[in-house]
Structures are given as structure tokens and as C-alpha cells.
Amino acid sequence: MDTKAFKRSLQHSENYNRKGFGHQAEVATQLQSEYQSNLIQEIRDRNYTLQRGDVTIRLAQAFGFCWGVERAVAMAYETRQHFPTEHIWITNEIIHNPSVNQRMQEMKVDFIPIEGKNKDFSVVGTGDVVILPAFGASVQEMQILHDKGCKIVDTTCPWVSKVWNTVEKHKKIDYTSIIHGKYKHEETVATSSFAGKYLIVLNLQEAQYVADYIINGGNREEFLTKFAKACSAGFDPDRDLERVGIANQTTMLKDETEQIGKLFERTMLQKYGPIELNQHFQSFNTICDATQERQDAMLELVEHNLDLMVVIGGFNSSNTTQLQQIAFERGIPSYHIDTVERIQSGDSIEHRQLNGQLAITKNWLPDGEIVVGITSGASTPDKVVEDVIEKIFAVKATAAMV
Ligand code: SF4
């Protein structure tokens, strides 16, 4: 498919909207009352610190809703206002946050059902309204919806669209896109649908494996098995790694994306020499500012003397997991939770570990005076962060009375 031509024709269609419907002022009040928090504003005003009883809270200086997420949620609310009676669908969670997705369902915005491993678009009728979430949708999904005559409201974050433009550029000059991301993540699925030849690497270790293959060759079968789910159809490592460009899932660790970019630049330099480098390597900066700011704020926060960290965000939120990883690497006891209900009682918390498994930790709040670092992923409303902080204060106050 000529994805660029399809996107162009979609954007000119009267059934397509990516700018909202002019109800910003009305939904702004609603969003403020549902998602914002006076307590969080107070902590911001107090230089990101608040002490109550035995607990000192230290908030990261950048956390929570990024502008891309805020924009997507606001557009979804506007869509409901603009189409009060139409059936509204969304191709995926609008963002990775359970409370926001629950609100969508209360507003009668339905998720496209999944049959087996695939979405069942047969439920969507002509004239229905379909929202594409902040991390986008694959070009194939867009085409199905366009062909059905649906009204498409595209909330894809412009940073994600920038990555799509980058892989389009690679495709045009016949480069393979090396995408730093998780092959199953919806954003990476969408990005790879716009790419020509692509290979998805999860981390620096996988990137190093590919770089070694470029320099020394290797076991082709092993390569294809390793990346079986993470490359374009018909990918041939002996043919398709001669010219590469870098792209990324916008929520990966930015340092790692940069290191992967530099690794492939060095690799191509070694293989082809400085004069030929530009014919074999392309890199554009597609790291999202919001992800970068949240990671930088976390790096600053973990420099303080913290007894523990609480990282708040959806369990399938990639950028939240990255924040958790930073705490883990510093050896700080860190608990990734998605809602306040995970704090089950005075001494017990249910949390997601880096390996994806849930665990219950008892006696997670030490006795006496403690300093708790708090941050949240880009999909987490301030209200959820407030609930967690209030719960920690309450648990410690109760413990102090016993
Ligand atoms: S994290 Fe960045 S790319 Fe993702 S929605 Fe927010 S602003 Fe956009």
C-alpha cells in the first residue's frame, strides 16, 4: 500500500478530523474537575515537597499527563459532545490509564472488541464515529474504518506522527528502519505499519547483536528466529542491513535510544568509512520532549535521599515502566501501582514488578520518619497521584497511633 498517499487522501476526507470540534472551553472545565488536583498544585507551589506527620513527599518536577495525552483525552470528550447520539468507538485504550479508560466507558465510548488476537471491526457501522488513540493506529486499521465510511477522530500525538514521517522517509530512500521499541506495543505496531523494511530492537543488547551481525555476519537462521515477530515480512539480514535509519517508540528510555543511534552510526562508519557513511546511516531526532522531561526529572529525584519510590501509571504503560527501571537501577525500593486501591491495608501493597508479574509486599512503609519519592507516567491524571499521597499519609498516621 502507498501509505503516504493513503494518509494524504484520508486527511482530505470530510469524515476525518484531527483538530477537535471547537468545544475546548466546555470540556476544559470538565477535565479540570475530573482529573486535576489542588493538593498536587500545593505541592508544586511548595517546591515539589510536602511534609505531614512522619512522611515527607518529594514529587518529581515533571510527571503525569503530557500535553499529547491531555490533547487526546480532551478530543475524546469533545467528540462525545459533538456527537451526542452517534455510536462512538475507540480502537484501543485512549491512553494507558485505567481510570481514564473507565470514564470513556461511562461516556459510552466503546472499545472495538477483540476476537482471538484480532480486533473485530465488523461491529462498526457506516456513520459510526471512531476515535484513534494518542499512540495512533495502524494504517490497515485506518483503511478499514475509512472504507466503512466511519467518521474518524484522530488523536494521534504529533510526536508519534513525526516518527511515522521518519519511517516514511527511510522507506522512500530504501533504508531499513531500526525501531527502538516493543514489537507488541500499539505505537510500535502503528509505526511499523508505515515503514517499508523494518527491524524492532528492544534494547541496547539486541541492537549490539544486530550491529555485530552487520560487521561480522553470523547465523542467519538464528537472527531470523530471534526477530521473528519484530521484522518486516521477507526481511533478510544479509540484504536489508546495508542502509539503516533509526526510529523509536516515543516512550522508550531516551538515553538508550540515543545509544542505539550512536551504536549504528559507529557500526556503519566502521563498515563503510566516513565518506560513505551518509549513504548507509540516517538519524532524525524523534525523542518526545515529554518523555525526556519525565525521565530527567526522575533522574534528578533519585539523587535525593529517598526511603522508597512510588511510581504511578497503567501497568501496560511503557513510559511508566521506564521510570520504574530508573529507580530499580539505583537500588531504591520502588513500587509501580496503577490505582490507589493497590495499597491494600496498613502494611501491604500490590505492585507490578519490572518482569511484569504482580507481587504483594508487606511492611512496605518503614517505621518512623520517611521520605517517599513520587512520580507518575504520562497517562496518569493528577487526581490519581493525589489519592495515592493521601493514602500514604493516612496509613502512616494510623501506624503512628498504634
Ligand atoms: S508521551 Fe510524548 S509522544 Fe506520547 S503522547 Fe505524550 S507527548 Fe505524545
CSV table of C-alpha atoms and ligand atoms in Angstrom, one decimal:
chain,number,residue,atom,x,y,z
A,1,MET,CA,0.0,0.0,0.0
A,2,ASP,CA,1.2,3.5,-0.7
A,3,THR,CA,0.8,4.6,2.9
A,4,LYS,CA,1.7,8.2,2.3
A,5,ALA,CA,-0.9,8.6,-0.5
A,6,PHE,CA,-3.5,6.9,1.7
A,7,LYS,CA,-2.7,9.2,4.7
A,8,ARG,CA,-3.0,12.2,2.3
A,9,SER,CA,-6.3,11.2,0.9
A,10,LEU,CA,-7.6,10.4,4.4
A,11,GLN,CA,-6.6,13.8,5.7
A,12,HIS,CA,-8.6,15.4,2.9
A,13,SER,CA,-11.7,13.4,3.6
A,14,GLU,CA,-14.7,15.1,5.2
A,15,ASN,CA,-15.0,12.1,7.5
A,16,TYR,CA,-11.6,12.8,9.1
A,17,ASN,CA,-10.9,15.2,12.0
A,18,ARG,CA,-7.6,15.7,13.9
A,19,LYS,CA,-8.2,19.2,15.2
A,20,GLY,CA,-11.2,18.8,17.5
A,21,PHE,CA,-14.6,20.4,17.2
A,22,GLY,CA,-14.3,23.8,18.9
A,23,HIS,CA,-15.7,22.8,22.3
A,24,GLN,CA,-12.4,23.2,24.1
A,25,ALA,CA,-13.6,25.7,26.6
A,26,GLU,CA,-16.6,23.5,27.8
A,27,VAL,CA,-14.5,20.3,28.1
A,28,ALA,CA,-11.6,22.2,29.9
A,29,THR,CA,-13.8,22.8,32.9
A,30,GLN,CA,-15.0,19.2,32.9
A,31,LEU,CA,-11.4,17.8,32.6
A,32,GLN,CA,-10.2,20.1,35.4
A,33,SER,CA,-12.8,18.9,37.8
A,34,GLU,CA,-12.3,15.2,36.9
A,35,TYR,CA,-8.5,14.9,36.6
A,36,GLN,CA,-6.8,17.9,38.3
A,37,SER,CA,-5.8,18.1,42.0
A,38,ASN,CA,-5.5,21.0,44.4
A,39,LEU,CA,-3.1,19.0,46.6
A,40,ILE,CA,-0.7,18.5,43.7
A,41,GLN,CA,-0.8,22.2,42.9
A,42,GLU,CA,0.0,22.9,46.5
A,43,ILE,CA,3.0,20.5,46.4
A,44,ARG,CA,4.2,22.1,43.2
A,45,ASP,CA,4.0,25.5,44.8
A,46,ARG,CA,6.0,24.3,47.8
A,47,ASN,CA,8.9,23.4,45.6
A,48,TYR,CA,7.6,19.8,45.0
A,49,THR,CA,7.9,18.8,48.7
A,50,LEU,CA,5.3,18.3,51.3
A,51,GLN,CA,5.7,17.1,54.9
A,52,ARG,CA,2.9,15.7,57.0
A,53,GLY,CA,3.5,13.7,60.2
A,54,ASP,CA,6.3,11.3,59.6
A,55,VAL,CA,6.1,11.5,55.9
A,56,THR,CA,7.9,13.8,53.5
A,57,ILE,CA,6.7,13.5,49.9
A,58,ARG,CA,9.1,14.5,47.2
A,59,LEU,CA,7.5,14.8,43.8
A,60,ALA,CA,9.4,14.7,40.5
A,61,GLN,CA,9.5,18.1,38.9
A,62,ALA,CA,7.9,16.7,35.7
A,63,PHE,CA,5.4,13.9,35.9
A,64,GLY,CA,1.9,12.9,34.9
A,65,PHE,CA,-0.2,13.9,31.9
A,66,CYS,CA,1.9,15.1,29.0
A,67,TRP,CA,0.3,17.5,26.5
A,68,GLY,CA,-0.2,14.8,23.9
A,69,VAL,CA,-2.3,12.8,26.4
A,70,GLU,CA,-4.2,15.8,27.6
A,71,ARG,CA,-4.9,16.7,24.0
A,72,ALA,CA,-6.2,13.2,23.2
A,73,VAL,CA,-8.4,13.0,26.3
A,74,ALA,CA,-9.8,16.5,25.6
A,75,MET,CA,-10.6,15.5,22.0
A,76,ALA,CA,-12.4,12.4,23.1
A,77,TYR,CA,-14.6,14.5,25.5
A,78,GLU,CA,-15.2,16.9,22.6
A,79,THR,CA,-16.1,14.1,20.3
A,80,ARG,CA,-18.8,12.9,22.8
A,81,GLN,CA,-20.2,16.5,23.0
A,82,HIS,CA,-20.2,16.9,19.2
A,83,PHE,CA,-21.8,13.6,18.5
A,84,PRO,CA,-24.3,13.1,21.4
A,85,THR,CA,-26.3,10.3,19.8
A,86,GLU,CA,-23.9,8.6,17.5
A,87,HIS,CA,-22.2,5.3,18.4
A,88,ILE,CA,-18.6,6.1,19.3
A,89,TRP,CA,-15.8,3.6,19.3
A,90,ILE,CA,-12.2,3.7,20.1
A,91,THR,CA,-9.7,1.4,18.5
A,92,ASN,CA,-7.7,0.9,21.8
A,93,GLU,CA,-7.4,2.3,25.2
A,94,ILE,CA,-7.2,6.1,24.6
A,95,ILE,CA,-4.2,6.2,26.9
A,96,HIS,CA,-2.8,3.6,29.2
A,97,ASN,CA,-4.7,4.6,32.4
A,98,PRO,CA,-7.5,2.5,33.9
A,99,SER,CA,-9.4,5.5,35.4
A,100,VAL,CA,-9.4,7.4,32.2
A,101,ASN,CA,-10.5,4.4,30.2
A,102,GLN,CA,-13.2,3.7,32.7
A,103,ARG,CA,-14.5,7.2,32.2
A,104,MET,CA,-14.6,6.6,28.4
A,105,GLN,CA,-16.8,3.6,29.0
A,106,GLU,CA,-19.1,5.6,31.3
A,107,MET,CA,-19.4,8.1,28.5
A,108,LYS,CA,-20.4,5.2,26.2
A,109,VAL,CA,-17.3,5.2,24.2
A,110,ASP,CA,-16.9,1.6,23.3
A,111,PHE,CA,-13.7,-0.4,22.6
A,112,ILE,CA,-13.5,-2.4,19.4
A,113,PRO,CA,-13.9,-6.0,20.6
A,114,ILE,CA,-11.0,-8.4,20.2
A,115,GLU,CA,-11.7,-11.8,18.7
A,116,GLY,CA,-8.8,-14.2,19.3
A,117,LYS,CA,-5.8,-12.0,18.6
A,118,ASN,CA,-7.6,-9.6,16.2
A,119,LYS,CA,-9.9,-6.7,16.5
A,120,ASP,CA,-13.4,-7.3,15.2
A,121,PHE,CA,-14.3,-4.3,13.1
A,122,SER,CA,-17.5,-5.9,11.9
A,123,VAL,CA,-19.3,-4.3,14.8
A,124,VAL,CA,-18.6,-0.8,13.4
A,125,GLY,CA,-21.3,0.6,11.1
A,126,THR,CA,-21.2,3.3,8.4
A,127,GLY,CA,-21.6,6.7,10.1
A,128,ASP,CA,-20.3,5.5,13.4
A,129,VAL,CA,-17.6,7.7,15.0
A,130,VAL,CA,-14.2,6.0,15.7
A,131,ILE,CA,-11.5,7.7,17.8
A,132,LEU,CA,-7.9,6.8,17.2
A,133,PRO,CA,-5.9,6.9,20.5
A,134,ALA,CA,-2.9,9.1,21.4
A,135,PHE,CA,-0.4,6.4,20.3
A,136,GLY,CA,-2.1,6.1,16.9
A,137,ALA,CA,-3.5,3.1,14.9
A,138,SER,CA,-2.0,1.1,12.1
A,139,VAL,CA,-2.6,2.2,8.6
A,140,GLN,CA,-4.5,-1.0,7.9
A,141,GLU,CA,-7.0,-0.2,10.7
A,142,MET,CA,-7.4,3.4,9.3
A,143,GLN,CA,-8.1,2.0,5.9
A,144,ILE,CA,-10.8,-0.4,7.2
A,145,LEU,CA,-12.5,2.4,9.0
A,146,HIS,CA,-12.2,4.8,6.1
A,147,ASP,CA,-13.6,2.2,3.7
A,148,LYS,CA,-16.5,1.6,6.0
A,149,GLY,CA,-17.5,5.3,5.8
A,150,CYS,CA,-16.8,6.0,9.5
A,151,LYS,CA,-16.1,9.4,10.9
A,152,ILE,CA,-12.5,9.2,12.2
A,153,VAL,CA,-11.3,11.4,15.0
A,154,ASP,CA,-7.6,11.1,15.1
A,155,THR,CA,-6.0,12.0,18.4
A,156,THR,CA,-2.6,10.6,17.5
A,157,CYS,CA,0.1,12.7,19.2
A,158,PRO,CA,2.0,14.8,16.8
A,159,TRP,CA,5.3,13.4,18.2
A,160,VAL,CA,4.1,9.9,17.1
A,161,SER,CA,3.2,11.3,13.7
A,162,LYS,CA,6.7,12.7,13.5
A,163,VAL,CA,8.1,9.1,13.9
A,164,TRP,CA,5.8,7.9,11.2
A,165,ASN,CA,7.1,10.6,8.9
A,166,THR,CA,10.6,9.5,9.7
A,167,VAL,CA,10.0,5.8,8.7
A,168,GLU,CA,8.3,7.1,5.5
A,169,LYS,CA,11.5,8.9,4.7
A,170,HIS,CA,13.5,5.8,5.3
A,171,LYS,CA,11.1,3.9,3.0
A,172,LYS,CA,11.4,6.4,0.3
A,173,ILE,CA,15.2,6.1,0.1
A,174,ASP,CA,15.1,2.3,0.6
A,175,TYR,CA,16.6,2.3,4.1
A,176,THR,CA,15.6,-0.2,6.7
A,177,SER,CA,14.1,1.4,9.8
A,178,ILE,CA,15.6,0.2,13.0
A,179,ILE,CA,12.9,0.9,15.5
A,180,HIS,CA,13.8,1.0,19.2
A,181,GLY,CA,10.6,-0.2,20.8
A,182,LYS,CA,8.5,-3.2,21.9
A,183,TYR,CA,7.1,-5.0,18.9
A,184,LYS,CA,3.7,-5.6,20.6
A,185,HIS,CA,3.2,-2.1,21.8
A,186,GLU,CA,0.3,-0.4,19.9
A,187,GLU,CA,2.5,2.6,19.0
A,188,THR,CA,5.2,0.4,17.5
A,189,VAL,CA,2.7,-1.7,15.7
A,190,ALA,CA,1.3,1.5,14.1
A,191,THR,CA,4.8,2.9,13.3
A,192,SER,CA,5.9,-0.3,11.7
A,193,SER,CA,2.8,-0.3,9.5
A,194,PHE,CA,4.0,2.9,7.9
A,195,ALA,CA,7.6,1.6,7.5
A,196,GLY,CA,8.9,-0.3,4.5
A,197,LYS,CA,11.6,-2.7,5.7
A,198,TYR,CA,11.9,-2.6,9.5
A,199,LEU,CA,13.6,-4.3,12.4
A,200,ILE,CA,12.4,-3.7,16.0
A,201,VAL,CA,15.1,-3.8,18.7
A,202,LEU,CA,14.0,-3.8,22.4
A,203,ASN,CA,17.2,-2.6,24.0
A,204,LEU,CA,20.9,-1.9,23.5
A,205,GLN,CA,21.7,-5.6,23.9
A,206,GLU,CA,19.6,-6.6,20.9
A,207,ALA,CA,21.0,-3.6,19.0
A,208,GLN,CA,24.5,-4.8,19.7
A,209,TYR,CA,23.6,-8.3,18.3
A,210,VAL,CA,22.4,-6.6,15.1
A,211,ALA,CA,25.5,-4.4,14.9
A,212,ASP,CA,27.8,-7.4,15.3
A,213,TYR,CA,25.9,-9.2,12.5
A,214,ILE,CA,26.4,-6.1,10.3
A,215,ILE,CA,30.2,-6.2,10.9
A,216,ASN,CA,30.9,-9.9,11.2
A,217,GLY,CA,27.9,-11.7,9.6
A,218,GLY,CA,26.5,-14.5,11.7
A,219,ASN,CA,23.9,-17.2,11.8
A,220,ARG,CA,21.1,-16.1,9.6
A,221,GLU,CA,18.6,-18.6,10.9
A,222,GLU,CA,19.3,-17.6,14.5
A,223,PHE,CA,18.9,-14.0,13.5
A,224,LEU,CA,15.5,-14.6,11.9
A,225,THR,CA,14.3,-16.7,14.8
A,226,LYS,CA,15.3,-14.1,17.3
A,227,PHE,CA,13.5,-11.3,15.4
A,228,ALA,CA,10.7,-13.4,14.0
A,229,LYS,CA,8.0,-11.2,15.4
A,230,ALA,CA,10.0,-8.0,15.2
A,231,CYS,CA,10.8,-7.5,11.5
A,232,SER,CA,9.0,-6.8,8.2
A,233,ALA,CA,7.8,-9.7,6.0
A,234,GLY,CA,10.6,-11.2,4.0
A,235,PHE,CA,13.3,-9.5,6.0
A,236,ASP,CA,16.8,-10.7,5.1
A,237,PRO,CA,19.6,-9.7,7.4
A,238,ASP,CA,22.2,-10.2,4.7
A,239,ARG,CA,20.5,-7.9,2.3
A,240,ASP,CA,18.4,-5.5,4.4
A,241,LEU,CA,21.0,-4.1,6.9
A,242,GLU,CA,23.2,-2.3,4.3
A,243,ARG,CA,21.4,1.0,4.8
A,244,VAL,CA,19.6,1.8,8.1
A,245,GLY,CA,17.8,4.6,9.7
A,246,ILE,CA,16.8,5.0,13.4
A,247,ALA,CA,13.3,5.5,14.7
A,248,ASN,CA,11.8,4.9,18.1
A,249,GLN,CA,8.7,4.2,20.2
A,250,THR,CA,8.4,7.7,21.8
A,251,THR,CA,8.2,6.3,25.3
A,252,MET,CA,11.4,4.3,25.5
A,253,LEU,CA,14.3,5.5,27.6
A,254,LYS,CA,15.8,8.3,25.6
A,255,ASP,CA,19.4,7.6,26.7
A,256,GLU,CA,19.0,4.1,25.3
A,257,THR,CA,17.5,5.4,22.0
A,258,GLU,CA,20.5,7.7,21.7
A,259,GLN,CA,23.0,5.0,22.5
A,260,ILE,CA,21.4,2.7,19.9
A,261,GLY,CA,21.6,5.5,17.3
A,262,LYS,CA,25.3,6.1,18.1
A,263,LEU,CA,26.0,2.4,18.0
A,264,PHE,CA,24.6,2.0,14.5
A,265,GLU,CA,26.4,5.2,13.4
A,266,ARG,CA,29.7,3.7,14.6
A,267,THR,CA,28.9,0.4,13.1
A,268,MET,CA,28.2,1.9,9.6
A,269,LEU,CA,31.3,4.1,10.0
A,270,GLN,CA,33.4,1.1,10.7
A,271,LYS,CA,31.9,-0.9,7.8
A,272,TYR,CA,31.7,1.7,5.1
A,273,GLY,CA,34.1,4.5,6.2
A,274,PRO,CA,33.4,8.2,6.8
A,275,ILE,CA,32.9,9.2,3.1
A,276,GLU,CA,30.2,6.6,2.5
A,277,LEU,CA,28.5,6.9,6.0
A,278,ASN,CA,25.7,9.1,4.7
A,279,GLN,CA,24.7,6.5,2.2
A,280,HIS,CA,24.3,3.9,4.9
A,281,PHE,CA,23.0,5.7,8.0
A,282,GLN,CA,20.2,8.2,8.8
A,283,SER,CA,19.1,9.6,12.1
A,284,PHE,CA,16.5,12.2,13.0
A,285,ASN,CA,15.7,13.3,16.5
A,286,THR,CA,12.3,11.8,17.3
A,287,ILE,CA,12.5,11.6,21.1
A,288,CYS,CA,9.4,13.1,22.6
A,289,ASP,CA,10.1,16.1,24.9
A,290,ALA,CA,7.6,15.0,27.5
A,291,THR,CA,9.2,11.5,27.9
A,292,GLN,CA,12.6,13.2,28.1
A,293,GLU,CA,11.5,15.7,30.7
A,294,ARG,CA,9.9,13.0,32.9
A,295,GLN,CA,13.0,10.8,32.7
A,296,ASP,CA,15.3,13.7,33.5
A,297,ALA,CA,13.1,14.7,36.5
A,298,MET,CA,13.2,11.1,37.7
A,299,LEU,CA,17.0,11.0,37.4
A,300,GLU,CA,17.1,14.2,39.5
A,301,LEU,CA,14.6,12.9,42.1
A,302,VAL,CA,16.6,9.6,42.7
A,303,GLU,CA,19.6,11.8,43.6
A,304,HIS,CA,17.8,12.7,46.9
A,305,ASN,CA,17.9,10.6,49.9
A,306,LEU,CA,14.7,8.5,49.4
A,307,ASP,CA,13.5,5.7,51.6
A,308,LEU,CA,11.3,4.4,48.7
A,309,MET,CA,9.6,5.4,45.5
A,310,VAL,CA,6.1,5.0,44.3
A,311,VAL,CA,5.7,5.1,40.5
A,312,ILE,CA,2.1,5.5,39.4
A,313,GLY,CA,0.8,4.6,36.0
A,314,GLY,CA,-1.0,2.0,33.9
A,315,PHE,CA,0.5,-1.5,34.0
A,316,ASN,CA,0.8,-1.5,30.2
A,317,SER,CA,2.3,2.0,30.1
A,318,SER,CA,5.7,1.8,28.6
A,319,ASN,CA,6.9,5.2,29.9
A,320,THR,CA,5.9,4.3,33.5
A,321,THR,CA,7.9,1.1,33.3
A,322,GLN,CA,10.9,3.1,32.2
A,323,LEU,CA,10.6,5.4,35.2
A,324,GLN,CA,10.4,2.3,37.5
A,325,GLN,CA,13.5,1.0,35.8
A,326,ILE,CA,15.5,4.1,36.8
A,327,ALA,CA,14.6,3.6,40.5
A,328,PHE,CA,15.3,-0.1,40.3
A,329,GLU,CA,18.8,0.5,38.8
A,330,ARG,CA,19.6,2.9,41.7
A,331,GLY,CA,18.6,0.1,44.2
A,332,ILE,CA,15.7,2.2,45.7
A,333,PRO,CA,12.7,0.1,46.8
A,334,SER,CA,10.2,1.1,44.2
A,335,TYR,CA,6.5,0.2,43.8
A,336,HIS,CA,4.7,0.6,40.5
A,337,ILE,CA,1.0,0.8,41.1
A,338,ASP,CA,-1.9,1.9,38.8
A,339,THR,CA,-4.5,2.9,41.3
A,340,VAL,CA,-4.7,3.8,45.0
A,341,GLU,CA,-6.6,0.5,45.6
A,342,ARG,CA,-3.3,-1.3,45.3
A,343,ILE,CA,-2.4,0.0,48.7
A,344,GLN,CA,-4.4,-2.7,50.4
A,345,SER,CA,-4.0,-2.1,54.1
A,346,GLY,CA,-1.6,-0.6,56.5
A,347,ASP,CA,1.4,-2.7,55.7
A,348,SER,CA,0.6,-4.2,52.3
A,349,ILE,CA,0.9,-3.1,48.7
A,350,GLU,CA,0.2,-4.9,45.4
A,351,HIS,CA,2.6,-3.7,42.7
A,352,ARG,CA,3.9,-4.6,39.3
A,353,GLN,CA,7.5,-5.7,39.1
A,354,LEU,CA,9.8,-5.0,36.1
A,355,ASN,CA,9.3,-8.5,34.9
A,356,GLY,CA,5.5,-7.8,34.5
A,357,GLN,CA,4.5,-10.0,37.4
A,358,LEU,CA,2.3,-8.7,40.2
A,359,ALA,CA,3.7,-9.0,43.8
A,360,ILE,CA,2.4,-8.2,47.2
A,361,THR,CA,4.9,-6.6,49.6
A,362,LYS,CA,4.2,-6.4,53.3
A,363,ASN,CA,5.7,-3.8,55.6
A,364,TRP,CA,6.5,-1.6,52.7
A,365,LEU,CA,6.3,1.7,54.6
A,366,PRO,CA,9.2,1.7,57.1
A,367,ASP,CA,8.6,2.9,60.7
A,368,GLY,CA,9.4,6.4,61.8
A,369,GLU,CA,10.2,9.4,59.6
A,370,ILE,CA,10.4,8.5,55.9
A,371,VAL,CA,11.0,10.3,52.6
A,372,VAL,CA,8.8,9.0,49.7
A,373,GLY,CA,9.6,9.9,46.1
A,374,ILE,CA,6.6,10.0,43.8
A,375,THR,CA,6.3,10.2,40.1
A,376,SER,CA,3.8,9.1,37.5
A,377,GLY,CA,3.7,8.2,33.9
A,378,ALA,CA,2.5,10.4,31.0
A,379,SER,CA,-1.0,8.9,31.1
A,380,THR,CA,-1.8,9.5,34.8
A,381,PRO,CA,-4.1,12.2,36.0
A,382,ASP,CA,-3.0,14.3,39.0
A,383,LYS,CA,-6.2,13.1,40.8
A,384,VAL,CA,-4.8,9.6,41.0
A,385,VAL,CA,-1.4,10.9,42.3
A,386,GLU,CA,-3.3,12.9,45.0
A,387,ASP,CA,-5.3,9.8,46.1
A,388,VAL,CA,-2.0,7.8,46.5
A,389,ILE,CA,-0.3,10.6,48.5
A,390,GLU,CA,-3.3,11.0,50.8
A,391,LYS,CA,-3.4,7.2,51.3
A,392,ILE,CA,0.3,7.1,52.3
A,393,PHE,CA,-0.3,10.0,54.8
A,394,ALA,CA,-3.3,8.1,56.2
A,395,VAL,CA,-1.5,4.8,56.5
A,396,LYS,CA,1.4,6.3,58.3
A,397,ALA,CA,-0.8,8.4,60.6
A,398,THR,CA,-2.7,5.3,61.6
A,399,ALA,CA,0.6,3.4,62.2
A,400,ALA,CA,1.9,6.2,64.4
A,401,MET,CA,-1.2,5.9,66.6
A,402,VAL,CA,-0.9,2.2,67.2
B,1,SF4,S1,4.5,10.8,25.8
B,1,SF4,FE1,5.1,12.2,24.1
B,1,SF4,S2,4.6,11.1,22.3
B,1,SF4,FE2,3.5,10.1,23.9
B,1,SF4,S3,1.5,11.2,23.9
B,1,SF4,FE3,2.8,12.3,25.4
B,1,SF4,S4,3.7,14.0,24.2
B,1,SF4,FE4,2.9,12.5,22.8
